[in-house]
XYZ file of C-alpha atoms in Angstrom:
272
model
C 0.000 0.000 0.000
C 1.307 3.442 -0.894
C -0.302 6.868 -0.448
C 1.736 9.897 -1.513
C 0.922 13.489 -2.483
C 1.163 13.877 -6.290
C 3.937 16.460 -5.978
C 6.061 13.981 -4.008
C 5.700 11.354 -6.718
C 7.056 13.876 -9.201
C 10.176 14.320 -7.042
C 11.131 10.649 -7.484
C 9.862 9.593 -10.925
C 12.499 6.849 -11.323
C 13.036 5.970 -7.681
C 11.255 3.757 -5.201
C 9.490 6.119 -2.712
C 10.358 3.759 0.143
C 14.042 4.039 -0.691
C 13.765 7.828 -0.882
C 11.899 8.217 2.387
C 13.980 5.790 4.435
C 17.138 7.841 3.834
C 15.533 11.147 4.804
C 17.685 13.424 6.929
C 16.450 15.862 9.537
C 16.116 16.433 13.258
C 16.026 12.933 14.723
C 14.003 12.221 17.875
C 14.219 8.425 17.999
C 16.169 5.690 16.279
C 15.895 2.340 18.024
C 13.947 -0.927 18.052
C 13.194 -0.721 14.368
C 11.517 2.688 14.520
C 12.973 6.030 13.508
C 11.231 9.361 14.108
C 12.425 12.624 12.643
C 11.372 16.078 11.566
C 12.252 17.072 8.005
C 11.444 19.684 5.392
C 10.285 19.054 1.850
C 9.126 21.527 -0.777
C 9.166 24.341 1.758
C 7.016 22.607 4.383
C 7.909 20.734 7.562
C 6.780 17.225 8.439
C 7.304 14.409 10.909
C 8.205 10.932 9.674
C 7.839 7.640 11.503
C 9.805 4.971 9.664
C 9.437 1.309 10.653
C 12.010 -1.186 9.405
C 10.618 -4.355 11.031
C 10.899 -6.036 14.406
C 13.987 -8.102 13.724
C 14.257 -11.706 14.855
C 15.722 -10.812 18.252
C 12.795 -8.660 19.385
C 10.195 -11.067 17.985
C 11.701 -14.132 19.655
C 12.243 -12.210 22.887
C 8.543 -11.306 23.032
C 7.490 -14.887 22.306
C 9.805 -16.333 24.957
C 8.420 -13.908 27.555
C 4.858 -14.750 26.448
C 4.239 -11.125 25.561
C 2.481 -9.619 22.604
C 5.090 -8.408 20.067
C 5.571 -4.619 20.079
C 3.995 -2.476 17.388
C 6.032 -3.000 14.237
C 4.087 -1.043 11.626
C 2.809 2.464 10.954
C -0.597 1.028 10.071
C -1.887 1.293 13.641
C -1.152 5.015 13.860
C -2.487 5.584 10.332
C -5.771 3.952 11.348
C -5.885 5.821 14.664
C -5.492 9.190 12.920
C -8.498 8.460 10.719
C -10.715 7.143 13.498
C -9.951 9.998 15.890
C -10.606 12.563 13.163
C -14.013 10.981 12.509
C -14.779 11.207 16.234
C -13.918 14.908 16.284
C -10.715 14.456 18.299
C -7.972 16.717 16.962
C -4.847 14.747 16.187
C -2.019 14.285 13.690
C -2.685 15.159 10.065
C -1.321 12.406 7.778
C -0.037 13.313 4.328
C 1.628 10.030 3.292
C 1.548 6.375 4.289
C 3.077 3.206 2.940
C 3.634 -0.420 3.872
C 5.291 -3.341 2.110
C 6.043 -6.902 3.141
C 4.053 -9.345 5.269
C 6.783 -10.719 7.486
C 6.805 -8.587 10.704
C 10.544 -9.189 11.019
C 11.357 -7.348 7.783
C 8.174 -5.391 6.958
C 8.749 -1.729 6.100
C 6.213 1.026 6.668
C 6.050 4.763 7.151
C 3.685 7.515 8.220
C 4.317 11.158 7.344
C 2.323 13.842 9.141
C 2.252 17.619 9.005
C 4.212 19.368 11.715
C 1.735 20.864 14.154
C 2.980 24.371 14.832
C 3.103 26.594 16.690
C 2.337 24.231 19.555
C 3.536 23.385 23.040
C 2.926 20.197 25.002
C 0.302 20.540 27.688
C 2.879 19.295 30.194
C 5.155 22.248 29.427
C 2.289 24.710 29.176
C 1.039 23.809 32.670
C 4.437 23.291 34.282
C 4.437 26.526 36.332
C 0.780 26.547 37.308
C 1.564 25.696 40.945
C 3.584 28.946 41.252
C 1.729 31.019 38.679
C -1.924 29.928 38.515
C -3.537 30.356 35.088
C -6.784 32.244 34.438
C -9.609 30.188 35.905
C -11.565 30.157 32.646
C -8.600 28.748 30.761
C -7.913 26.051 33.349
C -11.550 24.981 33.327
C -11.649 24.964 29.526
C -8.598 22.695 29.298
C -9.908 20.312 31.963
C -13.232 20.176 30.151
C -11.577 19.402 26.822
C -9.402 16.658 28.352
C -12.403 15.066 30.053
C -14.487 15.073 26.876
C -11.665 13.664 24.744
C -11.087 10.917 27.319
C -14.783 10.079 27.470
C -15.076 9.982 23.677
C -12.137 7.606 23.311
C -13.196 5.248 26.050
C -16.847 5.152 25.053
C -15.701 4.096 21.588
C -13.520 1.303 22.970
C -10.250 3.147 22.316
C -7.332 3.369 24.732
C -4.110 5.282 24.141
C -1.656 3.385 26.421
C 0.652 6.440 26.763
C -1.974 8.884 27.927
C 0.060 11.693 29.455
C -0.140 15.472 29.223
C 3.059 15.508 27.170
C 1.134 13.815 24.355
C -1.347 16.665 24.047
C -0.180 19.618 21.965
C -1.798 22.995 22.544
C -1.687 25.403 19.636
C -0.185 28.652 20.857
C 2.426 31.033 19.484
C 5.319 32.251 21.620
C 4.152 35.019 23.935
C 0.521 34.678 22.839
C -2.423 33.963 25.096
C -4.882 31.110 24.661
C -8.545 31.947 24.196
C -10.529 29.615 26.514
C -13.445 29.748 24.081
C -11.446 28.884 20.964
C -8.308 26.750 21.055
C -6.876 23.627 19.416
C -5.633 20.657 21.414
C -4.079 17.740 19.514
C -3.596 14.190 20.785
C -0.402 12.653 19.381
C 1.846 9.567 19.701
C -0.839 7.125 18.583
C 1.301 4.172 17.535
C 0.214 1.994 20.513
C -3.495 2.863 20.449
C -5.843 -0.118 20.791
C -9.388 -0.542 19.447
C -12.134 -2.720 20.893
C -15.901 -2.925 20.932
C -15.867 -2.298 24.681
C -12.955 -1.041 26.743
C -11.890 -3.285 29.652
C -11.591 -1.626 33.047
C -7.822 -2.198 33.285
C -7.143 -0.164 30.140
C -9.498 2.594 31.215
C -7.598 2.781 34.504
C -4.227 2.820 32.729
C -5.181 5.813 30.578
C -6.802 7.802 33.377
C -4.005 7.038 35.827
C -1.424 8.234 33.291
C -3.283 11.499 32.900
C -3.652 11.875 36.669
C 0.032 11.100 37.279
C 1.175 13.705 34.761
C -1.050 16.347 36.395
C 0.356 15.884 39.906
C 2.410 18.820 41.119
C 0.599 21.299 38.869
C -1.375 22.870 41.677
C -4.754 21.443 40.652
C -7.426 21.440 43.338
C -9.903 18.796 44.448
C -12.553 20.825 42.651
C -10.533 20.601 39.431
C -10.363 16.817 39.638
C -14.048 16.637 40.491
C -14.831 18.669 37.396
C -12.931 16.143 35.290
C -14.726 13.189 36.921
C -18.153 14.766 36.424
C -17.552 15.533 32.752
C -15.830 12.239 31.982
C -18.613 10.265 33.632
C -21.438 12.400 32.203
C -23.072 12.092 35.596
C -23.710 14.385 38.554
C -20.620 14.259 40.734
C -22.215 12.385 43.635
C -23.560 9.706 41.332
C -20.228 9.377 39.550
C -18.323 8.947 42.805
C -20.874 6.446 44.110
C -21.323 4.355 40.969
C -17.670 4.450 39.886
C -15.965 4.463 43.272
C -13.817 1.448 42.374
C -12.629 3.057 39.142
C -11.533 6.333 40.718
C -9.896 4.684 43.747
C -7.789 2.547 41.424
C -6.984 5.502 39.167
C -5.717 7.489 42.144
C -3.707 4.569 43.541
C -2.141 3.791 40.186
C -1.362 7.445 39.499
C 0.399 7.848 42.843
C 2.399 4.664 42.187
C 3.521 6.075 38.835
C 4.537 9.299 40.543
C 6.606 7.496 43.182
C 8.277 5.368 40.524
C 9.075 8.470 38.488
C 10.600 10.239 41.497
C 12.722 7.201 42.388
C 14.011 6.912 38.826
C 14.574 10.546 37.871
C 14.807 12.523 41.106
C 16.733 10.464 43.696
C 17.106 11.865 47.173
C 14.815 14.276 49.044
C 12.088 15.775 46.844
């Protein structure tokens, strides 16, 4: 399968597009485990490329010996996720090219090229100083509302992200500009591990919500802020949500705190 803009095909009339794309040069963000991610420019525009070169026998056999599902080895999952999320009204990556060849997961090649989303900042960075410099209340409420509605939409449709942290939400904002609480764009990215089911099991719902909760700790959010998220995510009055879903939210909080403690042990040893 190969999807390319017509103008790109004209760049390589006598060359295999896979060969051309897999030797792209640019700002590299990842190059390991058969996946390479980089930012590059072409015809005056900037893009992100995710290039998959196959699992390799070592990783495949290692997964089988540990009785684990093999890691994602193709761009097809993210390509599909981009289309499904767009249909659901969730802002996400904007694909411009996709290709896959080969059936053997060990050697299969695939790629996904998306537009660079700019100017944007990760929600993690945007909210980093909130504990010391609280944001306008309307803006904070608007962002919490958007996160809750995105989360509810995904989970009601049987979709879980698996890396559901604030760093994987990009807020469109120019340097020095302010964000209008009534009109802003928030993109969900890093979709290569997204899973799709008819109905989302509780464990995967907890994993996503706990990741989001963990990445919000230390931002100065209040109990009222978290209650707002719970009410909107649940689409229930707060008391009913806390009563009917008590097990869910207890496990989300416990898991989120565990992630926080693990993070502190790994990256911030000593007194914190």
